[in-house]
Short mmCIF file of C-alpha atoms in Angstrom, two decimals:
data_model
loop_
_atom_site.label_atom_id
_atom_site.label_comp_id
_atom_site.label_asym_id
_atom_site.label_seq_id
_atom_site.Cartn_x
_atom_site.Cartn_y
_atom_site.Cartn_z
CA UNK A 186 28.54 -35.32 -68.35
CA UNK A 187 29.00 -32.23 -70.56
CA UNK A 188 26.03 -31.92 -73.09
CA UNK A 189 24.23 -29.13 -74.37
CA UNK A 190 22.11 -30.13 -71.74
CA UNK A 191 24.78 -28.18 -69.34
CA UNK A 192 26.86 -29.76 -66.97
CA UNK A 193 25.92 -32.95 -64.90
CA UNK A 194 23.20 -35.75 -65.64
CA UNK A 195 20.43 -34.09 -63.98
CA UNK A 196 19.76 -31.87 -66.07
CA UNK A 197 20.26 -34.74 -68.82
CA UNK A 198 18.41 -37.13 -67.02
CA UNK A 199 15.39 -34.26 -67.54
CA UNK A 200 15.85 -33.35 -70.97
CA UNK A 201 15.70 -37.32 -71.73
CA UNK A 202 12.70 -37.21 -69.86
CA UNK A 203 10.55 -34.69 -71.60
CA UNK A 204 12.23 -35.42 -75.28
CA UNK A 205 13.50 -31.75 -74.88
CA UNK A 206 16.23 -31.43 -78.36
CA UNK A 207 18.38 -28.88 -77.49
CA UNK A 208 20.02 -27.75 -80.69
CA UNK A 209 21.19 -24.56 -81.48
CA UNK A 210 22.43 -23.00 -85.10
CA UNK A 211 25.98 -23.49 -86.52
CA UNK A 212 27.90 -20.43 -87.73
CA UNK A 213 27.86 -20.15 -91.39
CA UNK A 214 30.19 -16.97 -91.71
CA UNK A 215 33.28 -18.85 -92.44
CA UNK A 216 31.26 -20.13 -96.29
CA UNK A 217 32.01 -23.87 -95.58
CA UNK A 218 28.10 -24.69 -95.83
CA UNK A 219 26.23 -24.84 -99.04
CA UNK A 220 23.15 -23.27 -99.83
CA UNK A 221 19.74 -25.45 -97.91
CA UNK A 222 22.46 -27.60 -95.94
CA UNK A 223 22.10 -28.47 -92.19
CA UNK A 224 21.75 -25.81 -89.99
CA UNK A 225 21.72 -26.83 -86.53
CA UNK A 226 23.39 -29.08 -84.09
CA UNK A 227 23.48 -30.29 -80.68
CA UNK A 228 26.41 -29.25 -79.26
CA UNK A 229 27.82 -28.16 -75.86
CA UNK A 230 30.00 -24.81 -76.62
CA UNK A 231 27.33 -22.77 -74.61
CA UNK A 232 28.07 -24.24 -71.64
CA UNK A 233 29.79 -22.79 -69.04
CA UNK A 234 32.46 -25.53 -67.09
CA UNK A 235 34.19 -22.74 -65.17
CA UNK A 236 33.08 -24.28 -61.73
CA UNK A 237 34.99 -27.24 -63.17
CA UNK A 238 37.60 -25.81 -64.96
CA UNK A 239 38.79 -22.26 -64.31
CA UNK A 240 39.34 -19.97 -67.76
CA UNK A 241 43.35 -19.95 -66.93
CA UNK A 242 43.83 -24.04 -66.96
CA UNK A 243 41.10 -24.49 -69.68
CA UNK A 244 43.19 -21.80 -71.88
CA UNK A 245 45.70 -23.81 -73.11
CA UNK A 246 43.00 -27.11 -73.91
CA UNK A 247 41.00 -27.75 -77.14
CA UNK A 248 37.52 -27.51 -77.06
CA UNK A 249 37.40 -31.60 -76.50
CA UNK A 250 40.10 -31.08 -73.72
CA UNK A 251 37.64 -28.94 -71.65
CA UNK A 252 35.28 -31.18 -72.12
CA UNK A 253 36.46 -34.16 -71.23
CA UNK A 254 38.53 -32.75 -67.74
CA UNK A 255 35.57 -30.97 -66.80
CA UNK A 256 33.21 -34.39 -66.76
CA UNK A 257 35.96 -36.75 -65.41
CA UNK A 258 36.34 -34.31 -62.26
CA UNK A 259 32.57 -34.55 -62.08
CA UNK A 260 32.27 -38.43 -62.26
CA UNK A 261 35.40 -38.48 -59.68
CA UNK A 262 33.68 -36.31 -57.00
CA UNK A 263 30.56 -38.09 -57.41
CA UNK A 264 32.21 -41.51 -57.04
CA UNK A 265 34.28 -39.80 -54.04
CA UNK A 266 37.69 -41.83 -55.64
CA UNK A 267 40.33 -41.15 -52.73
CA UNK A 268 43.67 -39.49 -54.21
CA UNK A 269 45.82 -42.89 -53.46
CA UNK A 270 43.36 -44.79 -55.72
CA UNK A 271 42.52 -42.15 -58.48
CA UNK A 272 46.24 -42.11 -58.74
CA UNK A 273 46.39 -45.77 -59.76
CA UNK A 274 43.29 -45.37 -61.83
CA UNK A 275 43.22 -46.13 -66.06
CA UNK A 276 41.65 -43.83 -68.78
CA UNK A 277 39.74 -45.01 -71.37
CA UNK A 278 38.49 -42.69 -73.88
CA UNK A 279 36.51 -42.83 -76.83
CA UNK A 280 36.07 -40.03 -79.78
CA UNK A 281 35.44 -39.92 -83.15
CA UNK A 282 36.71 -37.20 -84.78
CA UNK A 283 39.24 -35.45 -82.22
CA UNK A 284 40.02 -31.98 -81.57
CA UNK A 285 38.47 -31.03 -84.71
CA UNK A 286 39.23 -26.77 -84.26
CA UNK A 287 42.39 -27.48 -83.34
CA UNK A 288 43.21 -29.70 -86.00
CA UNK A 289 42.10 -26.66 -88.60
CA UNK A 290 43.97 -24.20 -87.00
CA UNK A 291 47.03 -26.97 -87.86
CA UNK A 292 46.62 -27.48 -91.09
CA UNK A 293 46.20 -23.81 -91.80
CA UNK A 294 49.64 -23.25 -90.91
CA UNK A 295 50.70 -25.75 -92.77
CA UNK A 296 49.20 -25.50 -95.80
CA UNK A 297 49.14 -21.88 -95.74
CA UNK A 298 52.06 -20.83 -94.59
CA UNK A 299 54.67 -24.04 -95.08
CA UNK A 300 55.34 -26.57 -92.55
CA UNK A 301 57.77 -24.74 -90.77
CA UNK A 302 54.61 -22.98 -89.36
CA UNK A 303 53.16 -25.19 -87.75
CA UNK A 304 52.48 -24.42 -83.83
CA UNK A 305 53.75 -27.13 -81.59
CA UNK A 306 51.26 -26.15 -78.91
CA UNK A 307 48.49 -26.86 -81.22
CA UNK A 308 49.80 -30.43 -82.31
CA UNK A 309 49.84 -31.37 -79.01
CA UNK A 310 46.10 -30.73 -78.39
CA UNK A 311 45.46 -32.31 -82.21
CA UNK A 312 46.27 -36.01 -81.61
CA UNK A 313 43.15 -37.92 -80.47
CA UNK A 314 44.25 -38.95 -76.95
CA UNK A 315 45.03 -35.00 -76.24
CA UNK A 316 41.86 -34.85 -73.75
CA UNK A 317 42.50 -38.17 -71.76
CA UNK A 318 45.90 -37.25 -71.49
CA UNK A 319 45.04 -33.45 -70.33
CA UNK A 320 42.04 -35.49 -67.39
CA UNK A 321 45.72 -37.26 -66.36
CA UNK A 322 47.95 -34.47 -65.86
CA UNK A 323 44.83 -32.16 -64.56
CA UNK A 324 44.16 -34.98 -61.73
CA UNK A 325 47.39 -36.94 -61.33
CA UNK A 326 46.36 -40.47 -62.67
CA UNK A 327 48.99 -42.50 -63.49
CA UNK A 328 47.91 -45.92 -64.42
CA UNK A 329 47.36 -46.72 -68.41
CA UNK A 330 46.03 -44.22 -70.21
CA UNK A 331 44.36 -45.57 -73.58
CA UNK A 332 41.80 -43.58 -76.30
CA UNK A 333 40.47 -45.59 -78.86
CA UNK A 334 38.86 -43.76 -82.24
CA UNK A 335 36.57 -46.44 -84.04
CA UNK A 336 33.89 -44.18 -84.84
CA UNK A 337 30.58 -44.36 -82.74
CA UNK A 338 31.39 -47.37 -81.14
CA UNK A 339 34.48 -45.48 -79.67
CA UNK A 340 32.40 -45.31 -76.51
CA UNK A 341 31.58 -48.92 -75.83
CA UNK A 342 34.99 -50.04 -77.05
CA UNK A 343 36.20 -47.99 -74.16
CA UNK A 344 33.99 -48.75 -71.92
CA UNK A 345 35.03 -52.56 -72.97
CA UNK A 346 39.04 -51.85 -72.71
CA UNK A 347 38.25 -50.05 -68.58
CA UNK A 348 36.22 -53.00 -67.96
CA UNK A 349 39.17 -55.38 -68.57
CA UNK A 350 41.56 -53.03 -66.30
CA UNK A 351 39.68 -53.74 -63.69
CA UNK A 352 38.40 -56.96 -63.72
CA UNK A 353 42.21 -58.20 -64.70
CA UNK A 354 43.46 -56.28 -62.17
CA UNK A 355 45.40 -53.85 -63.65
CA UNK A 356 44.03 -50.75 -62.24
CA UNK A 357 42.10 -50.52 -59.47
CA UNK A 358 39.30 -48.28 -60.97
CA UNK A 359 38.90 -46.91 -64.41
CA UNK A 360 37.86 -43.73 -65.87
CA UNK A 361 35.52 -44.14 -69.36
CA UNK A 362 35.07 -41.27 -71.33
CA UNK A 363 33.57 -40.75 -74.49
CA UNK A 364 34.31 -37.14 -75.95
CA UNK A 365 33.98 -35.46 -79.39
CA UNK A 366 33.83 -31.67 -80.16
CA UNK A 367 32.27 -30.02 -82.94
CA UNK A 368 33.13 -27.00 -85.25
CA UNK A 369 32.00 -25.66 -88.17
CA UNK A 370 34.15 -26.93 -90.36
CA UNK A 371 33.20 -30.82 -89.47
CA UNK A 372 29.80 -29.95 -89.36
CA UNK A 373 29.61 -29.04 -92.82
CA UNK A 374 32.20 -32.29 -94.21
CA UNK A 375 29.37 -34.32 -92.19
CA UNK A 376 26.74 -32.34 -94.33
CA UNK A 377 28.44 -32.61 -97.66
CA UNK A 378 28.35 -36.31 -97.13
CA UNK A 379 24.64 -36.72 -96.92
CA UNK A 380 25.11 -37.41 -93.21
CA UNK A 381 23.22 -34.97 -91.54
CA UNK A 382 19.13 -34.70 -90.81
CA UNK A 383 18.22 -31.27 -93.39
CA UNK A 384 15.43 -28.92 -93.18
CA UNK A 385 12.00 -30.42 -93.67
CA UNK A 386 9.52 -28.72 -95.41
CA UNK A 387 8.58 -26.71 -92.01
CA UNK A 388 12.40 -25.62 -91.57
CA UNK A 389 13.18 -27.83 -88.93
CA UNK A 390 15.55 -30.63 -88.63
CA UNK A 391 14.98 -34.03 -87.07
CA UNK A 392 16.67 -36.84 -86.65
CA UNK A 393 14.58 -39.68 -86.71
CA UNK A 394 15.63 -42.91 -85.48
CA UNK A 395 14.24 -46.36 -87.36
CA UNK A 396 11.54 -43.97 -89.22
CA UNK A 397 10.94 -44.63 -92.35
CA UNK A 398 11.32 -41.27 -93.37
CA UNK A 399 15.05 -40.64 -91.47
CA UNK A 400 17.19 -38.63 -93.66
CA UNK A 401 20.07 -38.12 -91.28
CA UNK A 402 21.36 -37.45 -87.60
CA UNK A 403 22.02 -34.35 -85.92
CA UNK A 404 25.44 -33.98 -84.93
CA UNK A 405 26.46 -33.53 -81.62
CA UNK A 406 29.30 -32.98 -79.00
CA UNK A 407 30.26 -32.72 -75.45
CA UNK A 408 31.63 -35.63 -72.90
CA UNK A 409 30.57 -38.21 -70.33
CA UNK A 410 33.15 -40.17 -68.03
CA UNK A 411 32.48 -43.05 -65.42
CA UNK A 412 33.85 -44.61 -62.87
CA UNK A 413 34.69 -48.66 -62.84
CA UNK A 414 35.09 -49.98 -59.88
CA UNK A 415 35.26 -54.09 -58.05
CA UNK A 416 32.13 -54.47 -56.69
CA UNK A 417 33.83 -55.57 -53.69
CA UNK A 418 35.69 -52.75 -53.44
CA UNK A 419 33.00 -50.03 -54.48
CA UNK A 420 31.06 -52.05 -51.52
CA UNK A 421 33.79 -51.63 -48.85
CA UNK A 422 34.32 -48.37 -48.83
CA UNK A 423 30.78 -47.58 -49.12
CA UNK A 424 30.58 -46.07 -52.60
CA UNK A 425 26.98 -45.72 -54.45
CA UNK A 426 26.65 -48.02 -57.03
CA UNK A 427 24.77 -47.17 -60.25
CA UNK A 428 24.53 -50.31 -62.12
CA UNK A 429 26.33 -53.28 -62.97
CA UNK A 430 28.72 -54.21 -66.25
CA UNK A 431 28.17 -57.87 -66.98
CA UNK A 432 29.74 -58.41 -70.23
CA UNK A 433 31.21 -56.21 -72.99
CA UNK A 434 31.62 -57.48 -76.70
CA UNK A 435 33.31 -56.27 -79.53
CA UNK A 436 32.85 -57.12 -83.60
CA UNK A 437 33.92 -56.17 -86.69
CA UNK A 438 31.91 -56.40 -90.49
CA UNK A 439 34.63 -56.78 -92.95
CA UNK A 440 32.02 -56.48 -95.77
CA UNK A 441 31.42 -52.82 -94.47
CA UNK A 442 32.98 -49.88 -96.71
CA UNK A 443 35.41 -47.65 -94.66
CA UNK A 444 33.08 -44.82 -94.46
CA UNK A 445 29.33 -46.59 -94.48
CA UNK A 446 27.96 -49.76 -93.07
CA UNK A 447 27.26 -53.13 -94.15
CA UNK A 448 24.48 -54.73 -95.82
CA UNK A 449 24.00 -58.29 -94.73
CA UNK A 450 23.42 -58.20 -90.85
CA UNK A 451 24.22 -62.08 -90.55
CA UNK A 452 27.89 -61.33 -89.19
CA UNK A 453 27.01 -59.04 -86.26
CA UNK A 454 24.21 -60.78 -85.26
CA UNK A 455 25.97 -63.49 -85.08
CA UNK A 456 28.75 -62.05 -83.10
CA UNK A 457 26.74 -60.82 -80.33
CA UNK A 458 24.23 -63.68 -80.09
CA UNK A 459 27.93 -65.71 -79.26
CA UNK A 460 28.66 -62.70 -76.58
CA UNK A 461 25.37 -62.89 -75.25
CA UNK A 462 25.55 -66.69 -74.56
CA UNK A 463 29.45 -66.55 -73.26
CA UNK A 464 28.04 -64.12 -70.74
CA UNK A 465 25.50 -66.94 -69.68
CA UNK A 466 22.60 -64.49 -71.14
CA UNK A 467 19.36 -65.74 -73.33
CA UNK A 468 17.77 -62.65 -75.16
CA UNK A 469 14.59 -63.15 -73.62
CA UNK A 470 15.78 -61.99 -70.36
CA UNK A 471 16.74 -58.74 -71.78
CA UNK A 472 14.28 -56.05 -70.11
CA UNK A 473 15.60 -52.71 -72.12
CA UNK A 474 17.23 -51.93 -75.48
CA UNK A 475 19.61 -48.50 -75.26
CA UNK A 476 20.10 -48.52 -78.99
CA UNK A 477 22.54 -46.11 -81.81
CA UNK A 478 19.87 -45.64 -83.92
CA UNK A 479 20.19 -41.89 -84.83
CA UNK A 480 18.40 -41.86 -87.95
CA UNK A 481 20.73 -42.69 -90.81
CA UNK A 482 19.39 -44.78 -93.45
CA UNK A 483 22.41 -47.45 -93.61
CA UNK A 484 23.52 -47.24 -89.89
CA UNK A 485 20.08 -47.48 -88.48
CA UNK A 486 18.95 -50.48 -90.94
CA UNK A 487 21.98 -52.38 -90.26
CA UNK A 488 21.64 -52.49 -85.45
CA UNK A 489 17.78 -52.57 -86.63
CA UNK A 490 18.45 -56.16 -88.30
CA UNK A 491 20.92 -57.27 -86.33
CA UNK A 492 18.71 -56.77 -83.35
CA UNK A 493 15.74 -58.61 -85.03
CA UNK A 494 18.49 -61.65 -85.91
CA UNK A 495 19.50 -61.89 -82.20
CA UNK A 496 15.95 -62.10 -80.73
CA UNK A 497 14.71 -64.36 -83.51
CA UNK A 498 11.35 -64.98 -82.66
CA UNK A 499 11.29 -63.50 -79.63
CA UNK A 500 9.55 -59.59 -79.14
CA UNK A 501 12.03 -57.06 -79.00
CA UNK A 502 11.58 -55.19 -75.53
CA UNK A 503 11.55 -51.56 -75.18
CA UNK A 504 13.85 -49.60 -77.34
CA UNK A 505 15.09 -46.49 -76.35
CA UNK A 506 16.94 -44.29 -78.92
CA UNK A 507 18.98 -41.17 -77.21
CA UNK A 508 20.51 -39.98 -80.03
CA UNK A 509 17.04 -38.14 -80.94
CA UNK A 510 17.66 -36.11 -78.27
CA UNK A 511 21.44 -36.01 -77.40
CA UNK A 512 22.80 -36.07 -81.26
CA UNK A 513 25.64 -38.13 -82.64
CA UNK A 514 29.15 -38.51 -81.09
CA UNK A 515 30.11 -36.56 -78.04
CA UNK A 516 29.54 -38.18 -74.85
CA UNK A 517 25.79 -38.10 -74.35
CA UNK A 518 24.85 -41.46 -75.43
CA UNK A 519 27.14 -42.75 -73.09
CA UNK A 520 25.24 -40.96 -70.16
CA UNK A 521 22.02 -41.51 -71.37
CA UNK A 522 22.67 -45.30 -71.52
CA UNK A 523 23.67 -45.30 -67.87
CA UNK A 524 21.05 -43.06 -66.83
CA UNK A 525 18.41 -45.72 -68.98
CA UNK A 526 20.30 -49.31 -66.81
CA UNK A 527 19.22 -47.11 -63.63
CA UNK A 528 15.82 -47.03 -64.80
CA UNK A 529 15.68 -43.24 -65.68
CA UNK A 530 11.84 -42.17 -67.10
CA UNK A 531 12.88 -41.17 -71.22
CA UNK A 532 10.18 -39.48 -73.24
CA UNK A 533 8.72 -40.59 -76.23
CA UNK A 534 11.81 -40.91 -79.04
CA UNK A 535 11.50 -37.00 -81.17
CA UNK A 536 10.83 -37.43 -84.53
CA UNK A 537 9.70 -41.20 -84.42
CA UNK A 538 6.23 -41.10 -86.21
CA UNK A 539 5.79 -44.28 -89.26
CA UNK A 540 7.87 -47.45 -88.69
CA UNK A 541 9.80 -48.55 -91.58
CA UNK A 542 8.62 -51.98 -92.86
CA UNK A 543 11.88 -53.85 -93.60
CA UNK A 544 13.32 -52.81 -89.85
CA UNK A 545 10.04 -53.74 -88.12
CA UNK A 546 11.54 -51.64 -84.55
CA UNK A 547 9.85 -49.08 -82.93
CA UNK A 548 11.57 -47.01 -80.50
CA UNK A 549 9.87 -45.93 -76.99
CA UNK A 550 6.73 -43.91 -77.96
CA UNK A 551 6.46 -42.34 -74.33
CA UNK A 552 4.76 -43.69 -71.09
CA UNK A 553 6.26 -45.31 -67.79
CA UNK A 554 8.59 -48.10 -68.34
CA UNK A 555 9.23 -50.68 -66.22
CA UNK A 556 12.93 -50.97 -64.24
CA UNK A 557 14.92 -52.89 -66.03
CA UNK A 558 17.23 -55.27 -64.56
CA UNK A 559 19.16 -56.64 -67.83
CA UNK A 560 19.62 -53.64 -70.71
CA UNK A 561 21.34 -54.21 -73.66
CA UNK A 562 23.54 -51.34 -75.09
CA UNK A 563 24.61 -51.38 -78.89
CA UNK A 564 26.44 -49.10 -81.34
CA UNK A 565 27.54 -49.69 -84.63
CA UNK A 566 29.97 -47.76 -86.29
CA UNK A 567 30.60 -46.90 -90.19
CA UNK A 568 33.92 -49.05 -91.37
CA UNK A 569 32.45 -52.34 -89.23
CA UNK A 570 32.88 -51.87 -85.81
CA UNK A 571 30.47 -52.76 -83.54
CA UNK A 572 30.31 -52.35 -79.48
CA UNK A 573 28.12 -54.03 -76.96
CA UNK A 574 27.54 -54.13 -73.32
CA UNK A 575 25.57 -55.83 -70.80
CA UNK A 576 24.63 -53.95 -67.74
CA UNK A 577 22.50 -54.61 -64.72
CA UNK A 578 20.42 -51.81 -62.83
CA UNK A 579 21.94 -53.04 -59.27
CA UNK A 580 24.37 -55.70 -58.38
CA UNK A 581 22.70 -59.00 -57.89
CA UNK A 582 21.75 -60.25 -54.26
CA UNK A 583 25.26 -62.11 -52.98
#
């Protein structure tokens, strides 16, 4: 992973830990921002991939691009993929906005200086799929290369599409990745729209998952990327296995407007109780929630519900919350929810202080929890989308 964190999940893995928000301020020079707007965000541009990527290939690369070949070469070495394999390998990708500095610099020339302007090195890096095509040519994968942009369940959807590569046989492993990069630009369109956690009266900003006073998330950036493998396979040739994928699931509101999220949670619920019980799985034997709560009003009410819906009666067990720490998009909720199926300790959830009423869910307060062997990982996206996966901390006894 790639997160402001720096490079790899340890360092992740202790930020998560100790609740540690590393956010750092957005520059305001270019007059985007308006007066008491966000200030801050959680975002990887301080750190230095050079042991990953040297300066002269990364030159050429968007922001997201660097990102995203920098982690995948990380997940590869750790997973110790051997060349004839990697080079039969998929890529999945998820993002949510795309090369977003890139994609400026674009329209600048074009709507600045005419059409006739416009730099065909910088369209190339401005399509969406620019960084999982750069991990390809950077490491020599040939096998299907697919990036999927449905918001923040880009990640899950991805993870859903390498899971069915594999498991159908179409690669022999699969790279996910989940990428987004951040400029200043986006960060005030994001603010504009009411999106982001402001100042409170103290100056700082907060996101603050399922509270009943969240007023936004921070925004984030970076990339995580992980290796799919057959069991069988990953067992042979001796790999270490981190957890399990049971089951993925995909949905889809069509009540939800194209940029918010729906009101009545009935649909959803109802969609992933279904992929719950095709994957042979009752909701009480769920040990660990790795939720997208990242404390927006709408998006945070509607996976709070839905959540409620699907365990009925049942308690909900613990809830963890990443985005608190890791921010929105980018690839750290991906890593944190791998890091949470391997039963990695997470601090108490920043910012988390009064539960609201009507979502009754209260996110890990701190304190040792218990190794989970079934976790649940959701995110819901604004226009409807809505990702799910199933994953188990170690493959079951044969």
């Amino acid at each position: 992973a790639v997160t402001a964190a720096g490079c790899g999940i340890a360092r992740l893995a202790e930020v998560l830990g100790t609740s540690q928000v590393i956010a750092t301020e957005v520059d305001r020079s270019a007059g985007y921002h308006r007066a008491g707007s966000a200030r801050t965000a959680v975002t990887a541009r301080h750190v230095d991939t050079s042991e990953w990527l040297s300066p002269l290939a990364g030159r050429r690369m968007s922001v997201g691009s660097r990102y995203a070949v920098t982690a995948a070469r990380m997940a590869v070495e750790s997973a110790a993929v051997e060349l004839d394999i990697l080079s039969r390998a998929s890529i999945t990708t998820g993002t949510a906005y795309g090369a977003a500095e890139v994609t400026e610099k674009l329209l600048r020339q074009i709507l600045l200086d005419g059409p006739e302007a416009a730099s065909p090195a910088l369209f190339t890096e401005s399509v969406a799929n620019a960084p999982a095509a750069q991990v390809a040519i950077s490491m020599g994968v040939k096998g299907p290369n697919v990036t999927i942009t449905q918001r923040q369940a880009s990640p899950l959807l991805a993870l859903a599409e390498g899971f069915a590569m594999v498991t159908t046989g179409r690669a022999p492993v699969a790279l996910v990745g989940a990428v987004d990069e951040l400029n200043p630009l986006l960060h005030s369109v994001l603010d504009r729209f009411g999106a982001l956690a402001r100042p409170d009266q103290d100056g700082c900003e907060v996101a603050r998952p399922f509270d009943t006073h969240r007023r936004g998330f921070l925004a984030g950036d970076g990339a995580a990327f992980l290796v799919l493998e057959n069991k069988t396979a990953a067992r042979r040739r001796g790999a270490r296995i981190l957890c399990r994928v049971v089951s993925c699931g995909r949905g889809f509101d069509p009540d939800a407007p194209r940029a918010g999220w729906g009101r009545d949670p009935s649909v959803l619920s109802e969609t992933v109780s279904r992929h719950l019980h095709a994957a042979g799985i009752t909701a009480e034997q769920i040990d660990l929630i790795v939720a997208s709560g990242c404390g927006s009003p709408s998006a945070d009410r509607i996976e709070a519900l839905v959540l409620r819906s699907v365990f009925k009666d049942h308690p909900l067990p613990p809830l963890l919350a990443p985005k608190s720490v890791t921010g929105d998009h980018g690839g750290g909720f991906l890593a944190a929810s791998v890091l949470a199926a391997c039963g990695s300790p997470f601090g108490a959830t920043p910012g988390f202080d009064e539960p609201d009423p009507e979502l009754g869910v209260v996110p890990h307060r701190g304190g040792e929890l218990p190794s989970p062997r079934l976790t649940l990982i959701t995110s819901f996206a604004a226009g409807g989308a809505v990702g799910t996966r199933r994953d188990r901390s170690r493959p079951p006894a044969t």
